[in-house]
C-alpha cells in the first residue's frame, strides 16, 4: 500500500457556514426520523462531514508546523481557530438531538457504547458562554506551536 505525502495531499478550506449547514441538516433528519436507521444515517452524514473538516484542519496545522512562516497556512489556522469553537456549538446541538431521539435505544444496538458516552461528555465540555475563550485558547495554542517550531539550537 502506498502512502500519500503531506505535500501531495489536496487542501481546501472547509467553510464554517458549510459545516454548520450540514450539521443543521443532520439535526433536522434526526428530529424527523422515523426509525433508528434514519438516526444512524444522519450520524453517518454528520461523521463524513466531520471527517473532511478534521482532515483539512490537521493538514493545515501540519503544513504550518513544517514551515511556521507559511503565510497561507498561518491564515488558515487563524480562520480555524475562530471557526472551530463556533462549529463545536453546533456539534453540541447535534449530540443533544441525537441523545434525545426516541430511537436512541434501538440505535444503540448498532453503536459502540463509547460513542454514546463521548456524546454525553461532549455536552459537558463546551458552552456558548465560553466561546470567546475557546477561540483565544486555539489562537494561543497555534501561536505557541509557531514559536516552538522556530526555535533553533547549536550543537
C-alpha atoms as a printed R data frame, in Angstrom:
    type eleno elety resid chain resno       x      y      z
1   ATOM     1    CA   UNK     A     1   0.000  0.000  0.000
2   ATOM     2    CA   UNK     A     2   1.414  3.373 -0.988
3   ATOM     3    CA   UNK     A     3   1.333  6.412  1.231
4   ATOM     4    CA   UNK     A     4   0.477  9.928  0.175
5   ATOM     5    CA   UNK     A     5   2.977 12.547  1.263
6   ATOM     6    CA   UNK     A     6   1.700 15.600  3.142
7   ATOM     7    CA   UNK     A     7   2.934 17.878  0.368
8   ATOM     8    CA   UNK     A     8   0.888 15.920 -2.193
9   ATOM     9    CA   UNK     A     9  -2.411 15.995 -0.313
10  ATOM    10    CA   UNK     A    10  -5.023 18.355 -1.708
11  ATOM    11    CA   UNK     A    11  -6.015 21.101  0.700
12  ATOM    12    CA   UNK     A    12  -9.239 23.068  0.521
13  ATOM    13    CA   UNK     A    13 -10.584 25.283  3.295
14  ATOM    14    CA   UNK     A    14 -13.795 23.990  4.809
15  ATOM    15    CA   UNK     A    15 -16.063 26.951  5.350
16  ATOM    16    CA   UNK     A    16 -17.683 27.304  8.743
17  ATOM    17    CA   UNK     A    17 -21.027 28.080  7.121
18  ATOM    18    CA   UNK     A    18 -20.904 24.884  5.070
19  ATOM    19    CA   UNK     A    19 -20.151 22.704  8.102
20  ATOM    20    CA   UNK     A    20 -22.878 24.360 10.132
21  ATOM    21    CA   UNK     A    21 -25.357 23.826  7.287
22  ATOM    22    CA   UNK     A    22 -24.543 20.099  7.198
23  ATOM    23    CA   UNK     A    23 -24.927 19.810 10.971
24  ATOM    24    CA   UNK     A    24 -28.257 21.638 10.880
25  ATOM    25    CA   UNK     A    25 -29.448 19.334  8.081
26  ATOM    26    CA   UNK     A    26 -28.432 16.297 10.138
27  ATOM    27    CA   UNK     A    27 -30.248 17.659 13.186
28  ATOM    28    CA   UNK     A    28 -33.388 18.104 11.075
29  ATOM    29    CA   UNK     A    29 -33.045 14.498  9.873
30  ATOM    30    CA   UNK     A    30 -32.781 13.325 13.477
31  ATOM    31    CA   UNK     A    31 -35.824 15.348 14.510
32  ATOM    32    CA   UNK     A    32 -37.813 13.925 11.575
33  ATOM    33    CA   UNK     A    33 -36.502 10.372 11.909
34  ATOM    34    CA   UNK     A    34 -38.991  7.559 11.528
35  ATOM    35    CA   UNK     A    35 -36.613  4.801 12.633
36  ATOM    36    CA   UNK     A    36 -33.282  4.028 14.268
37  ATOM    37    CA   UNK     A    37 -31.820  3.644 10.778
38  ATOM    38    CA   UNK     A    38 -32.780  7.242  9.976
39  ATOM    39    CA   UNK     A    39 -30.955  8.269 13.145
40  ATOM    40    CA   UNK     A    40 -27.870  6.276 12.156
41  ATOM    41    CA   UNK     A    41 -27.974  7.669  8.609
42  ATOM    42    CA   UNK     A    42 -27.964 11.223  9.979
43  ATOM    43    CA   UNK     A    43 -24.989 10.323 12.172
44  ATOM    44    CA   UNK     A    44 -23.148  8.852  9.191
45  ATOM    45    CA   UNK     A    45 -23.653 12.056  7.205
46  ATOM    46    CA   UNK     A    46 -22.501 14.113 10.183
47  ATOM    47    CA   UNK     A    47 -19.422 11.916 10.605
48  ATOM    48    CA   UNK     A    48 -18.492 12.137  6.918
49  ATOM    49    CA   UNK     A    49 -18.568 15.932  7.034
50  ATOM    50    CA   UNK     A    50 -16.667 15.999 10.338
51  ATOM    51    CA   UNK     A    51 -14.006 13.753  8.842
52  ATOM    52    CA   UNK     A    52 -13.408 16.129  5.935
53  ATOM    53    CA   UNK     A    53 -13.255 19.117  8.283
54  ATOM    54    CA   UNK     A    54 -10.879 17.341 10.637
55  ATOM    55    CA   UNK     A    55  -8.619 16.241  7.801
56  ATOM    56    CA   UNK     A    56  -8.337 19.762  6.389
57  ATOM    57    CA   UNK     A    57  -7.670 21.288  9.825
58  ATOM    58    CA   UNK     A    58  -4.966 18.713 10.562
59  ATOM    59    CA   UNK     A    59  -3.455 19.189  7.122
60  ATOM    60    CA   UNK     A    60  -3.299 22.973  7.551
61  ATOM    61    CA   UNK     A    61  -1.872 22.529 11.046
62  ATOM    62    CA   UNK     A    62   0.761 20.047  9.890
63  ATOM    63    CA   UNK     A    63   1.839 22.229  6.986
64  ATOM    64    CA   UNK     A    64   2.126 25.212  9.294
65  ATOM    65    CA   UNK     A    65   4.241 23.128 11.677
66  ATOM    66    CA   UNK     A    66   6.509 22.157  8.788
67  ATOM    67    CA   UNK     A    67   7.007 25.819  7.880
68  ATOM    68    CA   UNK     A    68   5.853 28.225 10.578
69  ATOM    69    CA   UNK     A    69   6.482 31.167  8.241
70  ATOM    70    CA   UNK     A    70   3.987 29.932  5.661
71  ATOM    71    CA   UNK     A    71   1.504 32.791  5.456
72  ATOM    72    CA   UNK     A    72  -1.179 30.723  3.717
73  ATOM    73    CA   UNK     A    73  -1.394 28.064  6.420
74  ATOM    74    CA   UNK     A    74  -0.922 30.659  9.154
75  ATOM    75    CA   UNK     A    75  -4.038 32.400  7.835
76  ATOM    76    CA   UNK     A    76  -5.856 29.070  7.540
77  ATOM    77    CA   UNK     A    77  -5.137 28.232 11.164
78  ATOM    78    CA   UNK     A    78  -6.268 31.716 12.208
79  ATOM    79    CA   UNK     A    79  -9.530 31.003 10.386
80  ATOM    80    CA   UNK     A    80  -9.988 27.586 12.007
81  ATOM    81    CA   UNK     A    81  -9.054 28.915 15.453
82  ATOM    82    CA   UNK     A    82 -12.072 31.190 15.222
83  ATOM    83    CA   UNK     A    83 -14.405 28.866 13.303
84  ATOM    84    CA   UNK     A    84 -13.941 25.578 15.166
85  ATOM    85    CA   UNK     A    85 -15.410 26.698 18.506
86  ATOM    86    CA   UNK     A    86 -18.465 28.028 16.649
87  ATOM    87    CA   UNK     A    87 -18.830 24.725 14.796
88  ATOM    88    CA   UNK     A    88 -18.419 22.905 18.094
89  ATOM    89    CA   UNK     A    89 -21.507 24.688 19.417
90  ATOM    90    CA   UNK     A    90 -23.472 23.059 16.582
91  ATOM    91    CA   UNK     A    91 -21.812 19.719 17.337
92  ATOM    92    CA   UNK     A    92 -23.314 20.057 20.823
93  ATOM    93    CA   UNK     A    93 -26.755 20.677 19.298
94  ATOM    94    CA   UNK     A    94 -26.296 17.572 17.160
95  ATOM    95    CA   UNK     A    95 -25.384 15.462 20.196
96  ATOM    96    CA   UNK     A    96 -28.378 16.789 22.150
97  ATOM    97    CA   UNK     A    97 -30.738 15.955 19.290
98  ATOM    98    CA   UNK     A    98 -29.206 12.506 18.831
99  ATOM    99    CA   UNK     A    99 -29.403 11.678 22.538
100 ATOM   100    CA   UNK     A   100 -32.996 12.936 22.744
101 ATOM   101    CA   UNK     A   101 -34.212 10.790 19.852
102 ATOM   102    CA   UNK     A   102 -36.964  8.307 20.651
103 ATOM   103    CA   UNK     A   103 -34.988  5.822 18.503
104 ATOM   104    CA   UNK     A   104 -31.795  6.092 20.560
105 ATOM   105    CA   UNK     A   105 -32.206  2.796 22.425
106 ATOM   106    CA   UNK     A   106 -32.676  0.905 19.184
107 ATOM   107    CA   UNK     A   107 -29.781  2.748 17.530
108 ATOM   108    CA   UNK     A   108 -27.507  1.894 20.479
109 ATOM   109    CA   UNK     A   109 -27.651 -1.743 19.373
110 ATOM   110    CA   UNK     A   110 -25.632 -0.764 16.290
111 ATOM   111    CA   UNK     A   111 -23.165  1.541 18.039
112 ATOM   112    CA   UNK     A   112 -20.167  1.128 20.263
113 ATOM   113    CA   UNK     A   113 -21.277  2.277 23.744
114 ATOM   114    CA   UNK     A   114 -18.263  4.586 23.861
115 ATOM   115    CA   UNK     A   115 -19.851  6.696 21.115
116 ATOM   116    CA   UNK     A   116 -22.824  7.489 23.324
117 ATOM   117    CA   UNK     A   117 -20.546  8.172 26.297
118 ATOM   118    CA   UNK     A   118 -18.451 10.554 24.195
119 ATOM   119    CA   UNK     A   119 -21.592 12.401 23.063
120 ATOM   120    CA   UNK     A   120 -22.762 12.724 26.656
121 ATOM   121    CA   UNK     A   121 -19.362 14.009 27.766
122 ATOM   122    CA   UNK     A   122 -19.192 16.491 24.878
123 ATOM   123    CA   UNK     A   123 -22.244 18.202 26.349
124 ATOM   124    CA   UNK     A   124 -20.212 18.934 29.481
125 ATOM   125    CA   UNK     A   125 -17.100 20.300 27.789
126 ATOM   126    CA   UNK     A   126 -18.357 23.277 25.796
127 ATOM   127    CA   UNK     A   127 -20.842 26.060 26.248
128 ATOM   128    CA   UNK     A   128 -21.710 29.158 24.254
129 ATOM   129    CA   UNK     A   129 -20.751 31.247 27.289
130 ATOM   130    CA   UNK     A   130 -17.092 30.305 26.797
131 ATOM   131    CA   UNK     A   131 -16.976 30.562 23.003
132 ATOM   132    CA   UNK     A   132 -14.656 33.577 23.025
133 ATOM   133    CA   UNK     A   133 -12.295 31.874 25.481
134 ATOM   134    CA   UNK     A   134 -12.225 28.770 23.295
135 ATOM   135    CA   UNK     A   135 -11.246 30.903 20.293
136 ATOM   136    CA   UNK     A   136  -8.489 32.612 22.311
137 ATOM   137    CA   UNK     A   137  -7.211 29.252 23.519
138 ATOM   138    CA   UNK     A   138  -6.991 27.988 19.938
139 ATOM   139    CA   UNK     A   139  -5.119 31.116 18.824
140 ATOM   140    CA   UNK     A   140  -2.650 30.856 21.722
141 ATOM   141    CA   UNK     A   141  -2.038 27.171 21.001
142 ATOM   142    CA   UNK     A   142  -1.240 27.955 17.364
143 ATOM   143    CA   UNK     A   143   0.979 30.883 18.359
144 ATOM   144    CA   UNK     A   144   2.892 28.662 20.791
145 ATOM   145    CA   UNK     A   145   3.298 25.981 18.113
146 ATOM   146    CA   UNK     A   146   4.776 28.557 15.732
147 ATOM   147    CA   UNK     A   147   7.133 29.790 18.429
148 ATOM   148    CA   UNK     A   148   8.381 26.303 19.293
149 ATOM   149    CA   UNK     A   149   8.852 25.337 15.653
150 ATOM   150    CA   UNK     A   150  11.042 28.406 15.040
151 ATOM   151    CA   UNK     A   151  13.470 27.576 17.857
152 ATOM   152    CA   UNK     A   152  16.972 26.661 16.763
153 ATOM   153    CA   UNK     A   153  19.745 25.017 18.714
154 ATOM   154    CA   UNK     A   154  23.508 24.988 18.267
155 ATOM   155    CA   UNK     A   155  25.157 21.614 18.689
